[in-house]
Coordinates of N, CA, C and O in Angstrom, one line a residue:
X335 N 46.3 110.0 263.1 CA 46.8 109.9 264.5 C 47.3 111.3 264.9 O 48.5 111.5 265.0
X336 N 46.4 112.2 265.1 CA 46.8 113.6 265.4 C 47.4 113.6 266.9 O 47.9 114.7 267.2
X337 N 47.0 112.7 267.7 CA 47.5 112.8 269.1 C 48.9 112.5 269.4 O 49.4 112.7 270.4
X338 N 49.6 111.9 268.4 CA 50.9 111.4 268.5 C 51.8 112.5 267.8 O 51.5 112.8 266.7
X339 N 53.0 112.9 268.5 CA 53.9 113.8 267.8 C 54.4 113.1 266.6 O 54.5 111.9 266.4
X340 N 54.8 114.0 265.5 CA 55.2 113.5 264.3 C 56.5 112.5 264.4 O 56.6 111.5 263.7
X341 N 57.3 112.8 265.3 CA 58.5 111.9 265.5 C 58.1 110.5 266.0 O 58.8 109.5 265.8
X342 N 57.0 110.4 266.7 CA 56.5 109.1 267.2 C 55.5 108.5 266.4 O 54.9 107.5 266.8
X343 N 55.3 109.0 265.2 CA 54.2 108.4 264.4 C 54.7 107.1 263.9 O 55.8 106.8 263.7
X344 N 53.7 106.1 263.8 CA 54.1 104.7 263.4 C 54.5 104.7 262.0 O 54.0 105.4 261.1
X345 N 55.6 103.8 261.7 CA 56.1 103.6 260.3 C 55.2 102.5 259.7 O 54.4 101.8 260.5
X346 N 55.4 102.2 258.6 CA 54.7 101.1 257.8 C 55.1 99.8 258.5 O 54.2 98.9 258.6
X347 N 56.4 99.7 258.9 CA 56.8 98.4 259.5 C 56.3 98.2 260.8 O 55.9 97.1 261.2
X348 N 56.0 99.3 261.6 CA 55.4 99.1 262.9 C 53.9 98.6 262.8 O 53.5 97.7 263.5
X349 N 53.2 99.1 261.8 CA 51.8 98.7 261.6 C 51.8 97.2 261.1 O 51.0 96.4 261.5
X350 N 52.8 96.9 260.2 CA 52.9 95.5 259.7 C 53.2 94.5 260.8 O 52.6 93.4 260.8
X351 N 54.0 94.9 261.8 CA 54.4 94.1 262.9 C 53.2 93.8 263.8 O 53.0 92.7 264.2
X352 N 52.4 94.9 264.1 CA 51.2 94.8 264.9 C 50.2 93.9 264.2 O 49.6 93.0 264.9
X353 N 50.0 94.0 263.0 CA 49.1 93.1 262.2 C 49.6 91.7 262.1 O 48.7 90.8 262.2
X354 N 50.9 91.5 261.9 CA 51.4 90.1 261.8 C 51.3 89.4 263.2 O 51.0 88.2 263.2
X355 N 51.3 90.2 264.3 CA 51.2 89.6 265.6 C 49.8 89.4 265.9 O 49.4 88.9 267.1
X356 N 48.8 89.8 265.1 CA 47.3 89.8 265.3 C 46.9 90.5 266.6 O 46.0 90.1 267.4
X357 N 47.6 91.7 266.9 CA 47.2 92.5 267.9 C 45.9 93.1 267.8 O 45.3 93.6 268.8
X358 N 45.4 93.2 266.6 CA 44.2 93.9 266.3 C 42.9 93.0 266.5 O 41.8 93.5 266.5
X359 N 43.1 91.7 266.7 CA 42.0 90.8 266.9 C 41.5 90.7 268.4 O 42.4 90.4 269.2
X360 N 40.3 91.0 268.6 CA 39.8 90.9 270.0 C 39.1 89.6 270.1 O 39.3 88.6 269.5
X361 N 38.2 89.7 271.0 CA 37.3 88.5 271.4 C 35.9 88.7 270.9 O 35.5 89.8 270.4
X362 N 35.0 87.7 271.1 CA 33.6 87.9 270.7 C 32.9 88.7 271.8 O 31.9 89.2 271.5
X363 N 33.4 88.7 273.0 CA 32.7 89.4 274.0 C 33.3 90.8 274.1 O 34.5 91.1 273.7
X364 N 32.6 91.7 274.7 CA 33.0 93.2 274.8 C 32.6 93.8 276.1 O 31.4 93.7 276.5
X365 N 33.6 94.3 276.8 CA 33.4 95.1 277.9 C 33.0 96.5 277.4 O 33.6 97.1 276.5
X366 N 32.0 97.1 278.0 CA 31.5 98.4 277.4 C 32.5 99.5 277.5 O 32.5 100.4 276.6
X367 N 33.4 99.4 278.4 CA 34.5 100.5 278.5 C 35.6 100.3 277.5 O 36.4 101.3 277.3
X368 N 35.6 99.2 276.8 CA 36.6 99.0 275.7 C 36.0 99.4 274.3 O 36.7 99.4 273.3
X369 N 34.8 99.8 274.4 CA 34.1 100.2 273.1 C 34.8 101.4 272.3 O 34.8 101.3 271.1
X370 N 35.4 102.4 273.0 CA 36.0 103.4 272.2 C 37.2 102.9 271.4 O 37.6 103.7 270.5
X371 N 37.8 101.8 271.8 CA 39.0 101.3 271.1 C 38.7 100.4 269.9 O 39.6 99.9 269.3
X372 N 37.4 100.1 269.7 CA 37.0 99.2 268.7 C 36.9 99.9 267.3 O 36.6 101.1 267.2
X373 N 37.3 99.2 266.2 CA 37.1 99.6 264.9 C 35.8 99.1 264.3 O 35.0 99.9 263.9
X374 N 35.6 97.8 264.3 CA 34.3 97.2 263.9 C 34.2 95.8 264.4 O 35.1 95.3 265.1
X375 N 33.1 95.1 264.1 CA 32.9 93.7 264.4 C 32.7 92.9 263.2 O 32.0 93.3 262.2
X376 N 33.4 91.8 263.0 CA 33.4 90.9 261.9 C 32.1 90.3 261.9 O 31.3 90.1 262.9
X377 N 31.8 89.5 260.8 CA 30.6 88.8 260.6 C 30.5 87.6 261.6 O 29.5 87.2 262.0
X378 N 31.7 87.0 262.0 CA 31.7 85.9 262.9 C 31.6 86.3 264.4 O 31.6 85.5 265.3
X379 N 31.5 87.6 264.6 CA 31.3 88.1 265.9 C 32.6 88.6 266.6 O 32.6 89.2 267.7
X380 N 33.8 88.5 266.0 CA 35.0 88.9 266.7 C 35.2 90.3 266.4 O 35.0 90.9 265.3
X381 N 35.6 91.1 267.5 CA 35.7 92.5 267.5 C 37.2 92.8 267.0 O 38.1 92.1 267.4
X382 N 37.2 93.8 266.1 CA 38.5 94.3 265.7 C 38.9 95.6 266.4 O 38.2 96.5 266.4
X383 N 40.2 95.6 266.9 CA 40.6 96.7 267.6 C 41.3 97.7 266.7 O 41.9 97.3 265.7
X384 N 41.1 99.0 266.9 CA 41.7 100.1 266.1 C 43.2 100.2 266.4 O 43.6 100.5 267.5
X385 N 43.9 99.9 265.3 CA 45.4 99.8 265.5 C 45.9 101.2 265.8 O 47.0 101.4 266.5
X386 N 45.3 102.3 265.2 CA 45.8 103.6 265.6 C 45.7 104.0 267.0 O 46.6 104.6 267.6
X387 N 44.6 103.6 267.6 CA 44.5 103.8 269.1 C 45.4 103.0 269.9 O 45.9 103.4 270.9
X388 N 45.7 101.7 269.4 CA 46.7 100.9 270.0 C 48.1 101.6 270.0 O 48.7 101.7 271.0
X389 N 48.4 102.2 268.9 CA 49.7 102.8 268.7 C 49.8 104.1 269.7 O 50.8 104.3 270.3
X390 N 48.7 104.8 269.7 CA 48.7 106.0 270.6 C 49.0 105.6 272.1 O 49.7 106.3 272.8
X391 N 48.3 104.6 272.5 CA 48.4 104.1 273.9 C 49.9 103.5 274.1 O 50.4 103.7 275.2
X392 N 50.4 102.8 273.1 CA 51.8 102.3 273.3 C 52.8 103.4 273.5 O 53.6 103.4 274.4
X393 N 52.6 104.5 272.7 CA 53.5 105.7 272.8 C 53.3 106.4 274.2 O 54.2 106.7 274.8
X394 N 52.0 106.5 274.6 CA 51.8 107.1 275.9 C 52.3 106.3 277.0 O 53.0 106.8 278.0
X395 N 52.2 104.9 277.0 CA 52.7 104.1 278.0 C 54.3 104.1 278.0 O 54.9 104.2 279.1
X396 N 54.9 104.2 276.8 CA 56.4 104.4 276.7 C 56.8 105.6 277.4 O 57.9 105.6 278.1
X397 N 56.1 106.7 277.1 CA 56.5 108.0 277.8 C 56.4 107.9 279.3 O 57.2 108.5 280.0
X398 N 55.3 107.3 279.8 CA 55.2 107.1 281.3 C 56.3 106.3 281.8 O 56.9 106.7 282.8
X399 N 56.7 105.2 281.2 CA 57.7 104.3 281.7 C 59.0 105.1 281.6 O 59.8 105.0 282.5
X400 N 59.3 105.8 280.6 CA 60.6 106.6 280.5 C 60.7 107.7 281.5 O 61.7 108.1 281.9
X401 N 59.6 108.2 282.0 CA 59.6 109.2 282.9 C 60.1 108.8 284.3 O 60.4 109.7 285.2
X402 N 60.1 107.6 284.6 CA 60.5 107.0 285.9 C 62.1 106.9 285.9 O 62.6 106.2 285.0
X403 N 62.7 107.6 286.7 CA 64.2 107.7 286.8 C 64.8 106.3 287.0 O 65.8 105.9 286.3
X404 N 64.4 105.6 288.0 CA 65.0 104.4 288.4 C 64.2 103.2 287.8 O 63.0 103.0 288.2
X405 N 64.7 102.4 286.9 CA 64.0 101.3 286.3 C 63.5 100.3 287.3 O 62.5 99.6 287.1
X406 N 64.2 100.2 288.4 CA 63.9 99.1 289.4 C 62.6 99.6 290.2 O 62.0 98.7 290.9
X407 N 62.1 100.8 289.9 CA 60.8 101.2 290.6 C 59.6 100.8 289.7 O 58.5 101.1 290.1
X408 N 59.8 100.1 288.6 CA 58.8 99.6 287.8 C 58.7 98.1 288.0 O 59.7 97.4 288.1
X409 N 57.4 97.6 288.1 CA 57.2 96.2 288.3 C 56.3 95.7 287.1 O 55.2 96.2 286.9
X410 N 56.8 94.6 286.5 CA 56.0 94.1 285.4 C 55.5 92.7 285.9 O 56.2 91.9 286.5
X411 N 54.2 92.4 285.7 CA 53.6 91.2 286.3 C 52.9 90.5 285.3 O 52.1 91.0 284.4
X412 N 53.0 89.1 285.3 CA 52.2 88.3 284.4 C 52.0 86.9 285.1 O 52.9 86.2 285.4
X413 N 50.7 86.6 285.2 CA 50.4 85.3 285.8 C 50.0 84.3 284.6 O 50.0 83.1 284.8
X414 N 49.8 84.9 283.4 CA 49.5 84.0 282.2 C 50.8 83.3 281.8 O 51.8 84.0 281.6
X415 N 50.7 82.1 281.3 CA 51.9 81.4 280.9 C 52.5 82.0 279.7 O 53.7 82.1 279.5
X416 N 51.7 82.6 278.7 CA 52.2 83.1 277.5 C 52.8 84.6 277.8 O 53.6 84.9 277.0
X417 N 52.5 85.1 278.8 CA 53.0 86.4 279.1 C 54.2 86.4 280.0 O 54.9 87.4 280.1
X418 N 54.5 85.3 280.6 CA 55.6 85.2 281.6 C 57.0 85.4 280.9 O 57.8 86.1 281.5
X419 N 57.2 84.8 279.8 CA 58.4 84.9 279.1 C 58.6 86.4 278.7 O 59.8 86.9 278.8
X420 N 57.7 87.0 278.1 CA 57.7 88.4 277.7 C 58.0 89.3 278.8 O 58.8 90.2 278.8
X421 N 57.4 89.0 280.0 CA 57.7 89.9 281.2 C 59.1 89.7 281.6 O 59.8 90.7 282.0
X422 N 59.6 88.4 281.7 CA 61.0 88.2 282.1 C 62.0 88.8 281.2 O 63.0 89.4 281.5
X423 N 61.7 88.7 279.8 CA 62.6 89.3 278.8 C 62.6 90.9 279.0 O 63.7 91.5 278.9
X424 N 61.4 91.5 279.1 CA 61.3 92.9 279.3 C 62.1 93.4 280.6 O 62.9 94.3 280.5
X425 N 62.0 92.6 281.7 CA 62.8 92.9 282.9 C 64.2 92.8 282.6 O 65.1 93.6 283.1
X426 N 64.6 91.7 281.9 CA 66.1 91.5 281.7 C 66.7 92.7 280.9 O 67.8 93.1 281.2
X427 N 66.0 93.1 279.9 CA 66.5 94.2 279.0 C 66.4 95.6 279.6 O 67.1 96.5 279.1
X428 N 65.4 95.8 280.5 CA 65.2 97.1 280.9 C 65.5 97.4 282.3 O 65.7 98.5 282.8
X429 N 65.8 96.3 283.1 CA 66.2 96.5 284.6 C 65.0 96.7 285.4 O 65.2 97.0 286.6
X430 N 63.8 96.4 285.1 CA 62.7 96.5 285.9 C 62.5 95.2 286.7 O 63.1 94.2 286.5
X431 N 61.7 95.2 287.7 CA 61.4 94.0 288.6 C 60.3 93.2 287.8 O 59.4 93.8 287.2
X432 N 60.5 91.9 287.9 CA 59.4 91.0 287.2 C 58.9 90.0 288.2 O 59.5 89.5 289.1
X433 N 57.5 89.9 288.1 CA 56.9 88.9 288.9 C 56.2 88.0 287.8 O 55.1 88.4 287.3
X434 N 56.7 86.8 287.5 CA 56.1 85.9 286.6 C 55.6 84.7 287.4 O 56.2 84.2 288.2
X435 N 54.4 84.4 287.0 CA 53.7 83.2 287.8 C 52.8 83.8 288.8 O 52.2 84.8 288.7
X436 N 52.7 83.1 289.9 CA 51.7 83.4 290.9 C 52.2 84.7 291.7 O 53.3 84.7 292.1
X437 N 51.2 85.5 291.9 CA 51.5 86.7 292.6 C 51.1 86.5 294.1 O 49.9 86.1 294.3
X438 N 52.0 86.8 294.9 CA 51.7 86.6 296.4 C 50.8 87.7 296.9 O 51.3 88.9 296.8
X439 N 49.7 87.5 297.4 CA 48.8 88.6 298.0 C 49.5 89.4 299.1 O 50.2 88.6 299.9
X440 N 49.5 90.6 299.1 CA 50.1 91.4 300.2 C 51.4 91.9 299.7 O 52.1 92.6 300.5
X441 N 51.9 91.7 298.5 CA 53.2 92.1 298.1 C 53.3 93.6 298.1 O 54.4 94.1 298.4
X442 N 52.3 94.3 297.8 CA 52.3 95.8 297.7 C 51.7 96.4 299.0 O 51.9 97.6 299.2
X443 N 51.0 95.7 299.8 CA 50.2 96.3 300.9 C 50.7 95.7 302.4 O 50.6 96.5 303.3
X444 N 51.4 94.6 302.4 CA 51.8 94.1 303.7 C 53.4 94.1 303.8 O 54.0 93.4 303.2
X445 N 53.8 95.2 304.6 CA 55.2 95.4 304.6 C 56.0 94.3 305.5 O 57.2 94.3 305.4
X446 N 55.3 93.4 306.1 CA 55.9 92.4 306.9 C 56.3 91.2 306.1 O 57.3 90.5 306.5
X447 N 55.7 91.0 304.9 CA 56.0 89.8 304.1 C 57.4 90.0 303.5 O 58.0 91.1 303.3
X448 N 58.1 88.9 303.2 CA 59.4 88.8 302.6 C 59.4 89.4 301.2 O 60.4 90.0 300.7
X449 N 58.3 89.3 300.4 CA 58.2 89.9 299.1 C 57.7 91.2 298.9 O 57.3 91.6 297.8
X450 N 57.7 92.0 300.0 CA 57.1 93.3 300.0 C 57.9 94.2 299.0 O 59.1 94.2 299.0
X451 N 57.2 94.9 298.2 CA 57.7 95.9 297.2 C 56.9 97.2 297.2 O 55.7 97.1 297.5
X452 N 57.6 98.2 296.8 CA 56.9 99.5 296.7 C 57.3 100.1 295.3 O 58.1 101.1 295.3
X453 N 56.7 99.6 294.2 CA 57.1 100.1 292.9 C 56.3 101.5 292.7 O 55.4 101.7 293.4
X454 N 56.8 102.2 291.7 CA 56.1 103.5 291.3 C 55.1 103.2 290.1 O 54.3 104.1 289.9
X455 N 55.3 102.1 289.5 CA 54.4 101.8 288.3 C 54.3 100.3 288.2 O 55.3 99.6 288.4
X456 N 53.1 99.8 287.8 CA 53.0 98.4 287.5 C 52.5 98.2 286.1 O 51.6 99.0 285.7
X457 N 53.0 97.2 285.5 CA 52.6 96.9 284.1 C 52.1 95.4 284.2 O 52.8 94.6 284.7
X458 N 50.8 95.3 283.7 CA 50.3 93.8 283.8 C 49.9 93.4 282.4 O 49.6 94.3 281.6
X459 N 50.0 92.1 282.2 CA 49.7 91.6 280.7 C 48.2 91.3 280.6 O 47.8 91.2 279.4
X460 N 47.5 91.1 281.7 CA 46.0 90.8 281.6 C 45.3 91.2 282.8 O 45.6 90.6 283.9
X461 N 44.5 92.3 282.8 CA 43.8 92.7 284.0 C 42.9 91.6 284.6 O 42.7 91.7 285.8
X462 N 42.4 90.7 283.9 CA 41.5 89.7 284.4 C 42.3 88.7 285.2 O 42.0 88.3 286.3
X463 N 43.4 88.2 284.6 CA 44.2 87.2 285.4 C 45.0 87.8 286.5 O 45.2 87.2 287.5
X464 N 45.4 89.0 286.2 CA 46.3 89.7 287.2 C 45.5 90.7 288.1 O 45.9 91.8 288.5
X465 N 44.3 90.3 288.5 CA 43.4 91.1 289.2 C 43.9 91.5 290.6 O 43.7 92.6 291.2
X466 N 44.6 90.5 291.3 CA 45.2 90.8 292.6 C 46.1 91.9 292.7 O 46.0 92.8 293.5
X467 N 47.2 91.9 291.9 CA 48.2 93.0 291.9 C 47.5 94.4 291.5 O 47.7 95.4 292.0
X468 N 46.5 94.3 290.6 CA 45.8 95.5 290.2 C 45.0 96.2 291.3 O 45.0 97.3 291.6
X469 N 44.3 95.2 292.0 CA 43.5 95.7 293.2 C 44.4 96.2 294.3 O 44.2 97.2 294.9
X470 N 45.5 95.5 294.6 CA 46.5 96.1 295.6 C 47.1 97.3 295.2 O 47.4 98.2 296.1
X471 N 47.3 97.5 293.9 CA 47.9 98.8 293.5 C 47.0 99.9 293.7 O 47.4 101.1 294.1
X472 N 45.7 99.6 293.6 CA 44.7 100.7 293.8 C 44.7 101.1 295.3 O 44.4 102.2 295.7
X473 N 45.0 100.2 296.2 CA 44.9 100.5 297.6 C 46.1 101.4 298.0 O 45.9 102.2 298.9
X474 N 47.2 101.3 297.3 CA 48.4 102.1 297.7 C 48.8 103.2 296.6 O 49.9 103.7 296.6
X475 N 47.8 103.5 295.7 CA 47.9 104.5 294.7 C 49.1 104.3 293.8 O 49.9 105.2 293.5
X476 N 49.2 103.2 293.2 CA 50.2 102.9 292.3 C 49.6 102.8 290.9 O 48.7 102.1 290.7
X477 N 50.1 103.6 289.9 CA 49.5 103.6 288.6 C 49.7 102.3 288.0 O 50.7 101.6 288.1
X478 N 48.7 101.8 287.1 CA 48.7 100.6 286.4 C 48.6 100.7 284.9 O 47.7 101.4 284.4
X479 N 49.6 100.1 284.2 CA 49.5 100.0 282.7 C 49.1 98.6 282.4 O 49.7 97.7 282.9
X480 N 48.1 98.4 281.6 CA 47.6 97.0 281.3 C 47.4 96.8 279.8 O 46.9 97.7 279.1
X481 N 47.8 95.6 279.3 CA 47.4 95.2 277.9 C 46.1 94.6 278.0 O 45.7 93.5 278.7
X482 N 45.1 95.2 277.4 CA 43.7 94.8 277.6 C 43.1 94.4 276.3 O 43.2 95.0 275.2
X483 N 42.3 93.2 276.3 CA 41.6 92.7 275.2 C 40.2 93.3 275.3 O 39.9 94.1 276.1
X484 N 39.3 93.0 274.3 CA 38.0 93.6 274.2 C 37.1 93.2 275.4 O 36.2 93.9 275.7
X485 N 37.4 92.1 276.1 CA 36.6 91.7 277.2 C 37.3 91.9 278.6 O 36.8 91.4 279.6
X486 N 38.3 92.8 278.6 CA 39.0 93.0 279.9 C 38.3 94.1 280.7 O 37.8 95.0 280.1
X487 N 38.3 93.8 282.0 CA 37.7 94.9 282.9 C 38.7 96.0 283.1 O 39.9 95.7 283.3
X488 N 38.2 97.2 283.0 CA 39.1 98.3 283.2 C 39.1 99.0 284.6 O 39.6 100.1 284.8
X489 N 38.5 98.2 285.5 CA 38.5 98.9 286.9 C 39.9 98.9 287.4 O 40.6 97.9 287.4
X490 N 40.3 100.0 287.9 CA 41.6 100.3 288.6 C 42.8 100.3 287.5 O 43.8 100.4 287.9
X491 N 42.4 100.4 286.2 CA 43.5 100.5 285.2 C 43.6 101.9 284.8 O 42.7 102.6 284.5
X492 N 44.9 102.5 284.9 CA 45.1 103.8 284.5 C 45.3 104.0 283.1 O 44.8 105.0 282.5
X493 N 46.1 103.2 282.4 CA 46.4 103.2 281.0 C 46.1 101.8 280.4 O 46.9 100.9 280.8
X494 N 45.1 101.8 279.6 CA 44.8 100.5 278.9 C 45.4 100.5 277.5 O 45.0 101.4 276.8
X495 N 46.1 99.5 277.2 CA 46.7 99.4 275.8 C 45.8 98.4 275.1 O 45.9 97.2 275.5
X496 N 44.9 98.7 274.2 CA 44.0 97.8 273.6 C 44.8 96.9 272.6 O 45.3 97.4 271.6
X497 N 44.7 95.6 272.8 CA 45.3 94.6 271.9 C 45.0 93.3 272.4 O 44.5 93.0 273.4
X498 N 45.2 92.3 271.4 CA 44.9 90.9 271.8 C 46.0 90.4 272.8 O 47.2 90.5 272.4
X499 N 45.6 90.1 273.9 CA 46.6 89.6 274.9 C 46.3 88.0 275.2 O 46.8 87.6 276.2
X500 N 45.7 87.4 274.3 CA 45.5 85.9 274.5 C 46.5 85.1 273.8 O 47.1 85.5 272.8

C-alpha cells in the first residue's frame, strides 16, 4: 500500500474488521469500471474485492471529509433499509446532515422546495439505489463519495469506495 502515508497504514485489526464484516465479498455481476478494484473471482462466480484498495479509498474519503470546515455542509444519503441506521449514526456522531429513506427529487436543484439543501459533499451508501441524489449532485457540481459493490454504476461518482454494500 504505497499510496497511503505510513501513519495511515492499516493495522492488523483494521484488516480483520474489514474481513469480519465481509467487505471484500462482491457480487456475481461486474461493472467494467469496477474491474481495477478486484482481486480475483471465486469458483462460484463471486468477485473478491482487493482490501488494500478499499483501505486506500477509505483513507482518501476520510481526508476529503475532514477538509470540509463545517460538518453541516456534508450530506449523507441512504435509501437502502440496511444503510439508513448507519447514515443516521454517522450524522449523529459527526454533525453532518442525513437523508435516510426516500430522497425528495429537487432537494439539491429546486430552491423553492422546503427541503432545499446546498451541501459541499454528498456521501451515498449505494449508487444504484441512490441514483436520484447522485444525478442531482452532478447538475450542481457537488462531489459524491459512494460505497460501491462490484456491480455498481460509477457514473457521476467522484470517489468510489469498493466494498460489499448489500
